[in-house]
Short mmCIF file of C-alpha atoms and ligand atoms in Angstrom, two decimals:
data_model
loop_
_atom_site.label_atom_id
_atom_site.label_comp_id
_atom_site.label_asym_id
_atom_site.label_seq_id
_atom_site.Cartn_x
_atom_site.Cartn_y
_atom_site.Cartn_z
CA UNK A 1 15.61 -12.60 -23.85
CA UNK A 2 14.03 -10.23 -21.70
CA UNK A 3 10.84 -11.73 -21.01
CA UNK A 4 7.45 -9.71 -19.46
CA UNK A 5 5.71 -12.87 -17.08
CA UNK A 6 2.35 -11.65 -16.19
CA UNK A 7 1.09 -13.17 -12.89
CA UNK A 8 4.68 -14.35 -12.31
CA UNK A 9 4.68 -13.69 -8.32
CA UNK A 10 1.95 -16.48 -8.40
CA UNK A 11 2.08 -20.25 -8.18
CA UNK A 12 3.46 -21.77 -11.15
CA UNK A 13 4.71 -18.01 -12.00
CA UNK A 14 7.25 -17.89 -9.73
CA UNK A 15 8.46 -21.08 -10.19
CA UNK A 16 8.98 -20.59 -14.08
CA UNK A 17 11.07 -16.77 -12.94
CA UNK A 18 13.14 -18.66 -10.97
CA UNK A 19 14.03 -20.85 -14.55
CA UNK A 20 13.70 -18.18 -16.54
CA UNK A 21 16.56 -16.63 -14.27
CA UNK A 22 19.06 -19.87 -14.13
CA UNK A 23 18.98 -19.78 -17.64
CA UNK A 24 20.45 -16.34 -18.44
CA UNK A 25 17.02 -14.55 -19.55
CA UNK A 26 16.00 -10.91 -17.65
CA UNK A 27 12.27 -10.93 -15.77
CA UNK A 28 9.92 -8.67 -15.81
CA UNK A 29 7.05 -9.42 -13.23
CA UNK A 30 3.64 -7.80 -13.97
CA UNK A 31 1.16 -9.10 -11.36
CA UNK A 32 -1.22 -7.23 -9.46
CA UNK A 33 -0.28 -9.62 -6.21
CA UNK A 34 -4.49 -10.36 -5.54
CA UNK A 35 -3.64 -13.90 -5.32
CA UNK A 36 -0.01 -13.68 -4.52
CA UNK A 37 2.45 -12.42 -1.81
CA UNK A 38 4.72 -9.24 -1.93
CA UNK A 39 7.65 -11.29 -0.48
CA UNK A 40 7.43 -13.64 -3.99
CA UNK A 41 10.00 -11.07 -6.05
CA UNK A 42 12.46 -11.39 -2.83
CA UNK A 43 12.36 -14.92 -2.47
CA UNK A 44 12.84 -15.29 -6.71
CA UNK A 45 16.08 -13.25 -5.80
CA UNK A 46 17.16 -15.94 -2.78
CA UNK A 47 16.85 -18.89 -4.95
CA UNK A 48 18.88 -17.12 -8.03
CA UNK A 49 20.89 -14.60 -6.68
CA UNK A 50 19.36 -12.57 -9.12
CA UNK A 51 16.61 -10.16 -8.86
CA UNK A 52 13.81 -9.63 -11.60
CA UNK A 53 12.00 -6.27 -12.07
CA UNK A 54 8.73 -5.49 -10.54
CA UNK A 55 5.41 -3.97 -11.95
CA UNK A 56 2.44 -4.35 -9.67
CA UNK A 57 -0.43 -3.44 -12.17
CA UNK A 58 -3.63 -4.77 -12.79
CA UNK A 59 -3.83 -6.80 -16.67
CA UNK A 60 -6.95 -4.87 -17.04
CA UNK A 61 -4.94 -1.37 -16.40
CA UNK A 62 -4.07 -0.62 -20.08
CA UNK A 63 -2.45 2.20 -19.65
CA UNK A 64 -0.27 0.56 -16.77
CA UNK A 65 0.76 -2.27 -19.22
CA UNK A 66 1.27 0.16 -22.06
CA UNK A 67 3.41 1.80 -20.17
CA UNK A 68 5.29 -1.64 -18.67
CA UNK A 69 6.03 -2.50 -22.71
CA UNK A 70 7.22 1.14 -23.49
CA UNK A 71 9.50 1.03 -20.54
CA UNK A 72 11.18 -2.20 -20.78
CA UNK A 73 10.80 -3.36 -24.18
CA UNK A 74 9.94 -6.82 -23.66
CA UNK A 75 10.93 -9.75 -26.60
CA UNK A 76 9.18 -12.09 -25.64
CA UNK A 77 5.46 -12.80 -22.83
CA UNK A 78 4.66 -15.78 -20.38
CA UNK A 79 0.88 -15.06 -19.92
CA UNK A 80 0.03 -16.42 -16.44
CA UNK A 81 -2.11 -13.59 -14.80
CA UNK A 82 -5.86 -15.21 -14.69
CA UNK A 83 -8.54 -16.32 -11.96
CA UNK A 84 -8.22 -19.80 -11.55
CA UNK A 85 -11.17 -21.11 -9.10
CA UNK A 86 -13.77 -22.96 -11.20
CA UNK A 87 -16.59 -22.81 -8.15
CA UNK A 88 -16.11 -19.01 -8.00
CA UNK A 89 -16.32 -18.57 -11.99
CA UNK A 90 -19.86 -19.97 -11.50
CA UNK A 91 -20.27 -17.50 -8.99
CA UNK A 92 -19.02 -14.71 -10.98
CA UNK A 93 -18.29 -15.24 -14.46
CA UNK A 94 -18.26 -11.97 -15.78
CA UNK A 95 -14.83 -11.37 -13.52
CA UNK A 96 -13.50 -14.25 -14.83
CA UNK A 97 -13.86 -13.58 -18.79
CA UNK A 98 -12.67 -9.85 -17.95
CA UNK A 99 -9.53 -10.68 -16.33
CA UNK A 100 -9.12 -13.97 -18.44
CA UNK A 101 -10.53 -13.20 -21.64
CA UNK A 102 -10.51 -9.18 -21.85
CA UNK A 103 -7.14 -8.94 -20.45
CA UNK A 104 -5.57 -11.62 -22.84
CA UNK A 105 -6.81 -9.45 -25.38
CA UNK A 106 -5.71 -6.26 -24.31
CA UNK A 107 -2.36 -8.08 -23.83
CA UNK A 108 -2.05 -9.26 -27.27
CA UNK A 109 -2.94 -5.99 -28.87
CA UNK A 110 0.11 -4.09 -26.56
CA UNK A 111 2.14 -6.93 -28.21
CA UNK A 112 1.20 -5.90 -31.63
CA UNK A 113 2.42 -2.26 -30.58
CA UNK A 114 5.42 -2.62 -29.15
CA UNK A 115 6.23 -5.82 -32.05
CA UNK A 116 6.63 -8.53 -29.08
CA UNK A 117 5.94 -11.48 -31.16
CA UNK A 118 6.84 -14.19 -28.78
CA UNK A 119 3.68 -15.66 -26.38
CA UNK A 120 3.59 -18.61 -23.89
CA UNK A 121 -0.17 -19.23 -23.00
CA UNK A 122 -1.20 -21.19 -19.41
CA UNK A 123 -3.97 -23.42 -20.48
CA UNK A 124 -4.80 -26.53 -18.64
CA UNK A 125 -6.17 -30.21 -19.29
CA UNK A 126 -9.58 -28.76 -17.77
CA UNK A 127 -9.92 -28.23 -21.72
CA UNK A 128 -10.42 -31.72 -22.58
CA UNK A 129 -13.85 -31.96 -19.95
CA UNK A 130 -15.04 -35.57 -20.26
CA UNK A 131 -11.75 -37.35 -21.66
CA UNK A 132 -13.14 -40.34 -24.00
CA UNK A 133 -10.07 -42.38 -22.92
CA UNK A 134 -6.99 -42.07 -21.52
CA UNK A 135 -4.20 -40.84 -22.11
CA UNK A 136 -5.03 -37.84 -23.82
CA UNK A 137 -3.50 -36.93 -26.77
CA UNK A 138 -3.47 -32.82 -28.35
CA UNK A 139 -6.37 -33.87 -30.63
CA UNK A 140 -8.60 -35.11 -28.23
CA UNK A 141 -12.06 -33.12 -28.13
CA UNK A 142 -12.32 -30.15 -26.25
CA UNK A 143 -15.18 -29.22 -24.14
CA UNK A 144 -15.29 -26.94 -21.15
CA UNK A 145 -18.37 -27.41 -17.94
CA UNK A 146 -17.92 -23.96 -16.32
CA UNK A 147 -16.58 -20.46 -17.52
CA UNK A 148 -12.96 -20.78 -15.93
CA UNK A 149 -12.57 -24.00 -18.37
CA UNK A 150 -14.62 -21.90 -21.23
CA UNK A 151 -11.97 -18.80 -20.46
CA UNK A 152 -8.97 -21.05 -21.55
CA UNK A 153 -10.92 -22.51 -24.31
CA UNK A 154 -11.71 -18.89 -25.68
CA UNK A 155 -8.08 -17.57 -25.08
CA UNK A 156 -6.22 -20.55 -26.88
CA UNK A 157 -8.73 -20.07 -29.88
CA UNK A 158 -7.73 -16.32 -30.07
CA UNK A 159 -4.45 -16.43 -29.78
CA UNK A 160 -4.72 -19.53 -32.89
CA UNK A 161 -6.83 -17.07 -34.69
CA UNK A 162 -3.72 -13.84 -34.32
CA UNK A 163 -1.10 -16.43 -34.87
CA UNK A 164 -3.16 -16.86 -38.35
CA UNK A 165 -3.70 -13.23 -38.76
CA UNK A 166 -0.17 -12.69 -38.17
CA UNK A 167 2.26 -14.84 -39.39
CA UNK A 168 5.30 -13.35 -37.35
CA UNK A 169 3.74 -13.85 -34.05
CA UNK A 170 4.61 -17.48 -32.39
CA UNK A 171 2.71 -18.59 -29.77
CA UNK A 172 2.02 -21.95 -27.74
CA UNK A 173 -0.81 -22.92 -25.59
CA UNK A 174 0.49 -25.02 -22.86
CA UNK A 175 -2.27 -27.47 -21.07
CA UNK A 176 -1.27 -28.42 -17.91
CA UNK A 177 -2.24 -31.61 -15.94
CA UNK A 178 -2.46 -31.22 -12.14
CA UNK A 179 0.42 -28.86 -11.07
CA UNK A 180 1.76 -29.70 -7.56
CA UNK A 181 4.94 -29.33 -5.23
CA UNK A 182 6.67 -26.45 -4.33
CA UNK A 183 10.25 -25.26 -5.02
CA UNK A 184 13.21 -27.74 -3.50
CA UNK A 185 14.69 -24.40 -1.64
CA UNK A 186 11.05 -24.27 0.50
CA UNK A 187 11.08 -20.52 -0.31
CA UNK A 188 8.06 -20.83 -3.48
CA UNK A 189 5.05 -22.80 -2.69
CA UNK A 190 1.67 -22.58 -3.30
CA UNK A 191 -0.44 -20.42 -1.07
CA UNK A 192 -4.42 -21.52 -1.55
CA UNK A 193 -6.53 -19.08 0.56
CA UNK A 194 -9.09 -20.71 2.82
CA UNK A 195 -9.94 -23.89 2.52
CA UNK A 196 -8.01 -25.61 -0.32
CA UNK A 197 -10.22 -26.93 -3.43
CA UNK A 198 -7.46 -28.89 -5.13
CA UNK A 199 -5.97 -32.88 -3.35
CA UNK A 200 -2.63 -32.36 -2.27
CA UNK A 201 -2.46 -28.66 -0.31
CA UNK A 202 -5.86 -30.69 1.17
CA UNK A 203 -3.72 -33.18 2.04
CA UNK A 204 -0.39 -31.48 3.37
CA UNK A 205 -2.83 -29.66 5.99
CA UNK A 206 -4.09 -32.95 7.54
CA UNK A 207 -0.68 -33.81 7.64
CA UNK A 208 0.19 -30.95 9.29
CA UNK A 209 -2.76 -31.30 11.54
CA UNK A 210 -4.81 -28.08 10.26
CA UNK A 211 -7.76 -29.82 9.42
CA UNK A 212 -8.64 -33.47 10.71
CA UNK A 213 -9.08 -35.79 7.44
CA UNK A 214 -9.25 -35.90 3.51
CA UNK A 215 -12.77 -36.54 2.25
CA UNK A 216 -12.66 -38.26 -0.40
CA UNK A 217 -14.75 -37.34 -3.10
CA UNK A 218 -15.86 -40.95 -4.44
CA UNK A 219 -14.42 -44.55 -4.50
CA UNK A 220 -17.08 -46.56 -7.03
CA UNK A 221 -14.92 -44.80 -10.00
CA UNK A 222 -14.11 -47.60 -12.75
CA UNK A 223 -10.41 -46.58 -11.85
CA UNK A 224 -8.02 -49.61 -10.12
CA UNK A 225 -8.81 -48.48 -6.27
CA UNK A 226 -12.36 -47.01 -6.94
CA UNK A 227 -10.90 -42.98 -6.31
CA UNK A 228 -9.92 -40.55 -9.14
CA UNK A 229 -6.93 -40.70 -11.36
CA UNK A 230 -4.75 -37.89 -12.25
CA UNK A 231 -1.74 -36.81 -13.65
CA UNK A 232 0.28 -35.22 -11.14
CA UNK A 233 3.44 -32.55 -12.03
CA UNK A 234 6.11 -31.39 -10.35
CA UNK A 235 5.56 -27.43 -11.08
CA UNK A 236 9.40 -27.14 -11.53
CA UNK A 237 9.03 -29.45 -14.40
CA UNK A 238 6.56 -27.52 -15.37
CA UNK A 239 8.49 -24.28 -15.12
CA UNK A 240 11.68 -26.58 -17.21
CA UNK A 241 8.75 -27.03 -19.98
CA UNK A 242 8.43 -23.08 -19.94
CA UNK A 243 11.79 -22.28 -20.77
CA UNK A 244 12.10 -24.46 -23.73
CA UNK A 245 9.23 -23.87 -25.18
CA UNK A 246 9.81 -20.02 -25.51
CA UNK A 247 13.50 -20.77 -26.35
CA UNK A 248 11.77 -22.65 -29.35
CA UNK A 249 8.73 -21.01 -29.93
CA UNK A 250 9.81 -20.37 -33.99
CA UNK A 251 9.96 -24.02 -34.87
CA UNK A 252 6.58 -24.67 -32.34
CA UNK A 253 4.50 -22.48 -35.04
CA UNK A 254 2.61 -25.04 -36.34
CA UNK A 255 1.48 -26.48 -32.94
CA UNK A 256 -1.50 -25.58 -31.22
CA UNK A 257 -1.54 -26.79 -28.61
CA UNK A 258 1.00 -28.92 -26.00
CA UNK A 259 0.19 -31.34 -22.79
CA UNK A 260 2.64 -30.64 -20.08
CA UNK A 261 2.20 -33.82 -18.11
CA UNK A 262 3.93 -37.21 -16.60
CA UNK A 263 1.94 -39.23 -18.93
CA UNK A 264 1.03 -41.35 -15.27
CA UNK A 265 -2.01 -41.14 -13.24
CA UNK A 266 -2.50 -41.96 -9.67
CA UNK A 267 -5.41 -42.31 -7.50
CA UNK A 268 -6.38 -40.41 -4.84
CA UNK A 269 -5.65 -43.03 -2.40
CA UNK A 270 -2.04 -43.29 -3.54
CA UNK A 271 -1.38 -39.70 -3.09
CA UNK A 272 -2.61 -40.13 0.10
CA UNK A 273 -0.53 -43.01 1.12
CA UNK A 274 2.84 -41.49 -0.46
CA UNK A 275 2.38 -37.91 1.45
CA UNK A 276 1.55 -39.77 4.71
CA UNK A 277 4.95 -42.05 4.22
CA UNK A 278 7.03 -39.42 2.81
CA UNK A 279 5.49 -36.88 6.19
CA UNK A 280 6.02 -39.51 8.51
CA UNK A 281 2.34 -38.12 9.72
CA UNK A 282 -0.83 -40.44 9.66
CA UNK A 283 -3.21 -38.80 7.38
CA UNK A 284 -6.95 -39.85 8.31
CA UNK A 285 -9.17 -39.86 5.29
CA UNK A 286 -13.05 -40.87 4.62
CA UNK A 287 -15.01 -41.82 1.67
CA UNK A 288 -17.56 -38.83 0.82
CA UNK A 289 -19.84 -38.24 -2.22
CA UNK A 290 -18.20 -37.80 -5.96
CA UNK A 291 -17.84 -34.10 -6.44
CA UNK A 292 -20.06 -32.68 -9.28
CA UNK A 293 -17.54 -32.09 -12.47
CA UNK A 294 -15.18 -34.39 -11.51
CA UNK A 295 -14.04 -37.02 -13.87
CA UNK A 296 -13.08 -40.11 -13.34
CA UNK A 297 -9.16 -40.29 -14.52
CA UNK A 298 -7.71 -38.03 -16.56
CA UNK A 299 -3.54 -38.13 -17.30
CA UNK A 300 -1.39 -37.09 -20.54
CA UNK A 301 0.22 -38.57 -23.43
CA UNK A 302 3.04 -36.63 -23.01
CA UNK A 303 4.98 -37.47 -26.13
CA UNK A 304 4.54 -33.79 -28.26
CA UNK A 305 6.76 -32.12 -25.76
CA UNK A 306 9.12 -34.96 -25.62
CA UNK A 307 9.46 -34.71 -29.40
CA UNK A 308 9.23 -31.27 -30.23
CA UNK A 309 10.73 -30.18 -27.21
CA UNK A 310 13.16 -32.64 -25.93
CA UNK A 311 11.03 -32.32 -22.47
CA UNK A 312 9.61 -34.73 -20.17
CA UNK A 313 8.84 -34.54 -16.47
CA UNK A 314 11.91 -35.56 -14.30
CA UNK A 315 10.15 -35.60 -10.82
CA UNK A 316 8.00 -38.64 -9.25
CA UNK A 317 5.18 -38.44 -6.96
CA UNK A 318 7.01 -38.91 -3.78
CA UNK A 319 9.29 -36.10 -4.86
CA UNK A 320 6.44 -33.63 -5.34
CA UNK A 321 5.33 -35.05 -1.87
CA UNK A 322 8.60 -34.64 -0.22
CA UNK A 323 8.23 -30.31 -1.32
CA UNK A 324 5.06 -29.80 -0.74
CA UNK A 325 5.71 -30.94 2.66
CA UNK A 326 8.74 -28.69 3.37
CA UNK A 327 7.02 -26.36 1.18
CA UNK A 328 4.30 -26.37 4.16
CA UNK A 329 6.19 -26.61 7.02
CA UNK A 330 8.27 -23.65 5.97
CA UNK A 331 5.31 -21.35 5.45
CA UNK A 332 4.75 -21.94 9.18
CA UNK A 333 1.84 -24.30 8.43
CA UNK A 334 3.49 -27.70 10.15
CA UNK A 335 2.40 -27.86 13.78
CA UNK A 336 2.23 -31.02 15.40
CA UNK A 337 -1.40 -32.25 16.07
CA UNK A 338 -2.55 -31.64 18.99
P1 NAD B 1 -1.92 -18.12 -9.13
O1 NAD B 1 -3.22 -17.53 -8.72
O2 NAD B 1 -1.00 -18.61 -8.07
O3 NAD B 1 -1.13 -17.09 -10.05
C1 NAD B 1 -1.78 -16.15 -10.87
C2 NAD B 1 -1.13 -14.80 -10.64
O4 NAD B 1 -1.80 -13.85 -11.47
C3 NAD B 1 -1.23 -14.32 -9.20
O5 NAD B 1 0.02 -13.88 -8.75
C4 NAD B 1 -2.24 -13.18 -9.27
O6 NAD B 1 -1.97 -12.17 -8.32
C5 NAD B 1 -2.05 -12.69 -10.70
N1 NAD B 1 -3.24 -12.03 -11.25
C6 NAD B 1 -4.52 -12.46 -11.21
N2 NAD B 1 -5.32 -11.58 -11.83
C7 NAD B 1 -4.52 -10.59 -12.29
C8 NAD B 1 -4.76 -9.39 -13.02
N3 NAD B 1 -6.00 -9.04 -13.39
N4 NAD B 1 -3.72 -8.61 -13.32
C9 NAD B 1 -2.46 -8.95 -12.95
N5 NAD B 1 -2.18 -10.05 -12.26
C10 NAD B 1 -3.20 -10.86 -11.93
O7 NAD B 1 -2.25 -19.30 -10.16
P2 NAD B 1 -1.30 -20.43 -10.74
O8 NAD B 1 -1.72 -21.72 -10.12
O9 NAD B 1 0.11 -20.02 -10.68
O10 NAD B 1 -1.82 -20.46 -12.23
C11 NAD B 1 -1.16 -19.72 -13.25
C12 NAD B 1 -1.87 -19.94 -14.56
O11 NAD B 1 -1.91 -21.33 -14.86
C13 NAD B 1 -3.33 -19.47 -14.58
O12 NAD B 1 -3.60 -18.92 -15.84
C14 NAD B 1 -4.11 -20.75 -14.37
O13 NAD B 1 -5.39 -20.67 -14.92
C15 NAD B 1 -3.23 -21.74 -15.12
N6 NAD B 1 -3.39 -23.12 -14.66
C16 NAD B 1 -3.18 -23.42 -13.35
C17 NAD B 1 -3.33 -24.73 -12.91
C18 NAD B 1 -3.10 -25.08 -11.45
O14 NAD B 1 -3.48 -26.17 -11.03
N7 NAD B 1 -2.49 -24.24 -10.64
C19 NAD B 1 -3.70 -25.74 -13.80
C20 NAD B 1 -3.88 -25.40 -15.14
C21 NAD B 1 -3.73 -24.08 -15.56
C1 UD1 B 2 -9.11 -29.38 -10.54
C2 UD1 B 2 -10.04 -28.62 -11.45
C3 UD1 B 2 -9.32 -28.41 -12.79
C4 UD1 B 2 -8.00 -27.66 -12.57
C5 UD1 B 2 -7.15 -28.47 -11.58
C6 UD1 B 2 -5.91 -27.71 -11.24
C7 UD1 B 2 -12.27 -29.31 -10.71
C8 UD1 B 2 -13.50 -30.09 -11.07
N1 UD1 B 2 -11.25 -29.39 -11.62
O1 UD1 B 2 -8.83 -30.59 -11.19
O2 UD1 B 2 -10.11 -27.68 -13.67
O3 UD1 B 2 -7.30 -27.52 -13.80
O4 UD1 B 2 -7.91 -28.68 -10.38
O5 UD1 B 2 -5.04 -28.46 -10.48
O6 UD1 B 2 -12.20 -28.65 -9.69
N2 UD1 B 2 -10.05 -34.87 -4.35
C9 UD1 B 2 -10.50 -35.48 -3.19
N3 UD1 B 2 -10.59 -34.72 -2.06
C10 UD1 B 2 -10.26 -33.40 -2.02
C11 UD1 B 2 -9.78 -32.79 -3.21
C12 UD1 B 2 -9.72 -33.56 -4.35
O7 UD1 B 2 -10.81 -36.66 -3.18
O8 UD1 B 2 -10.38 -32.76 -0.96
C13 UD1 B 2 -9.89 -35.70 -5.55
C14 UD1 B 2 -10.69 -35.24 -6.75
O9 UD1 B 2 -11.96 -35.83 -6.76
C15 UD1 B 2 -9.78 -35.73 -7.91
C16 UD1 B 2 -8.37 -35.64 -7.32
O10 UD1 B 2 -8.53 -35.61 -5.91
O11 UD1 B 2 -10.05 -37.08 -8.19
C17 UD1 B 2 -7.64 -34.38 -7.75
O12 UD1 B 2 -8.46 -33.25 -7.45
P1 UD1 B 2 -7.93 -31.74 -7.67
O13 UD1 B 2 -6.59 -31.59 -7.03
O14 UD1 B 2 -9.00 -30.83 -7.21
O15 UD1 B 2 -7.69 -31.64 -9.23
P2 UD1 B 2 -8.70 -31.92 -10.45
O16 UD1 B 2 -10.03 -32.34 -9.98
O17 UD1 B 2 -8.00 -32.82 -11.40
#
């Protein structure tokens, strides 16, 4: 297939062109790079000794992506492209439903002209807000705290409502747990400007001795240690997920929605322990106030992909350790303390 992946020089992007690639398909990237590097295309072409195409165009730019669709025809769209930081969706929510919202829909209406029928959707487990219990299954309730979470509630409701409105599109929403890791080559990674929001590029930067210690945000949770629970994934699992689930996107029609997760949590304390074993680097940590939002343990019941699409999540937590710690000491981020 030749397959248009919107935002695909970013994160989890990259990482699912690089699949994408292995497994025979053509890739066209359409990013407009604000939260990703020019390099990204190059490196793709490192790992797979083949290149994808290019287009550095705002989602917004309709004419641009018009004229992205006319030119290379795509069969088939991995929808990526989005603002991802929950604080600065508070901040500025009318960004985020434009580039999240707006520019889903101006996607899905050039995919109606050009009769690309095919749609991978990047949702996440933010969806599911206050879990009732754990772990969460597809038909849990969905709630959202903040307008990032609201965006990805809003987009998988209207893509539902045009897979109803037309019966030859096929689309999937994928929610994903907590993404982390980088690619095993060291080339992909994940770049988080400033001060990182999410645990574990918090945690590879103590290692590294960038910043002095974790804080960590609440040990009186009703979890086994006291910290947070979650369900970290290796993002080239993740990216595995991707391929198969376009591959089968026909006989996925009647799904919604689809967890992409281990279906284990583990606290923050753990993570902790298993990056400073795996570094070889003590990482200092201490105890701060619960962050506002934050729930206290939230992992997958992984089993729809594992039926429907013969997936499941091949990589343990010392593994994603083990690359996000080349992962930063490749991107020139792994001085010794000093
Ligand atoms: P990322 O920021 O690394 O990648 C997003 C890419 O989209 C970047 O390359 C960015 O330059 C591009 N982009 C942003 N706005 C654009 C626009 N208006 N036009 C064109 N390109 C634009 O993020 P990521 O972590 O790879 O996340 C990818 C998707 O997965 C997002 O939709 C995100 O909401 C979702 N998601 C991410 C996580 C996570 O923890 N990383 C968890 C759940 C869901
Ligand atoms: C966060 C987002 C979620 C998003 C996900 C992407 C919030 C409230 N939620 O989820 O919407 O989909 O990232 O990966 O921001 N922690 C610390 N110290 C730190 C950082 C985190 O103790 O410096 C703890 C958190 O309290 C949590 C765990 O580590 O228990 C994981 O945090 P994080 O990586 O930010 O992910 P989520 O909170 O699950």
């Amino acid at each position: 297939m030749r397959v248009l992946v919107t935002g695909g020089a970013g994160y989890i992007g990259s990482h699912v062109c690089v699949e994408l690639l292995n497994a025979g398909h053509e890739v066209i990237i359409f990013d407009s790079f604000i939260n990703s590097d020019l390099g990204v295309p190059d490196r793709i072409s490192s790992i797979v000794g083949k290149s994808p195409l290019t287009v550095k165009a705002d989602l917004r730019d309709r004419a641009a992506l018009d004229d992205c669709f006319s030119t290379h025809r795509p069969d088939a769209v991995i929808h990526f492209a989005a603002l991802k930081s929950i604080g600065e969706s508070v901040t500025n929510p009318l960004s985020y439903y434009d580039v999240n919202v707006v520019g889903t829909i101006d996607l899905l209406g050039c995919m109606k002209r050009y009769d690309c029928n095919l749609l991978v959707f990047s949702s996440s487990a933010t969806v599911y807000g206050q879990p009732e219990s754990c772990p969460i299954d597809e038909q849990a309730p969905v709630s959202a705290t903040n307008p990032y979470g609201r965006t990805k509630l809003f987009v998988e409701q209207i893509i539902n409502d045009a897979k109803v409105a037309d019966p030859r599109l096929f689309a999937i929403n994928l929610r994903y747990f907590n993404p982390v890791g980088a690619h095993q080559s060291g080339l992909i990674g994940e770049s988080p400007s400033g001060t990182p929001n999410n645990l574990v590029p918090f945690v590879a930067q103590v290692a590294a001795g960038l910043r002095p210690r974790v804080s960590v945000f609440g040990d009186d949770y009703a979890t086994p240690d006291g910290t947070g629970v979650r369900d970290y994934i290796h993002v080239s699992d993740l990216a595995t997920a991707h391929v198969l689930a376009l591959e089968q996107l026909p006989q996925l029609s009647d799904l919604q929605a689809m967890n992409l997760g281990t279906g284990r949590g583990h606290s923050v304390l753990e993570v902790i322990a298993t990056f400073a074993d795996i570094s070889g680097r003590p990482i200092e940590y201490q105890i701060a106030q619960r962050r506002p939002g934050d729930v206290a343990e939230c992992w997958a019941d992984p089993m729809l992909a594992l039926t429907r699409l013969g997936w499941r999540a091949r990589f343990d937590l010392e593994q994603m350790c083990k690359d996000a710690w080349r992962w930063q000491l490749g991107s020139g981020n792994g001085e010794e303390r000093t």
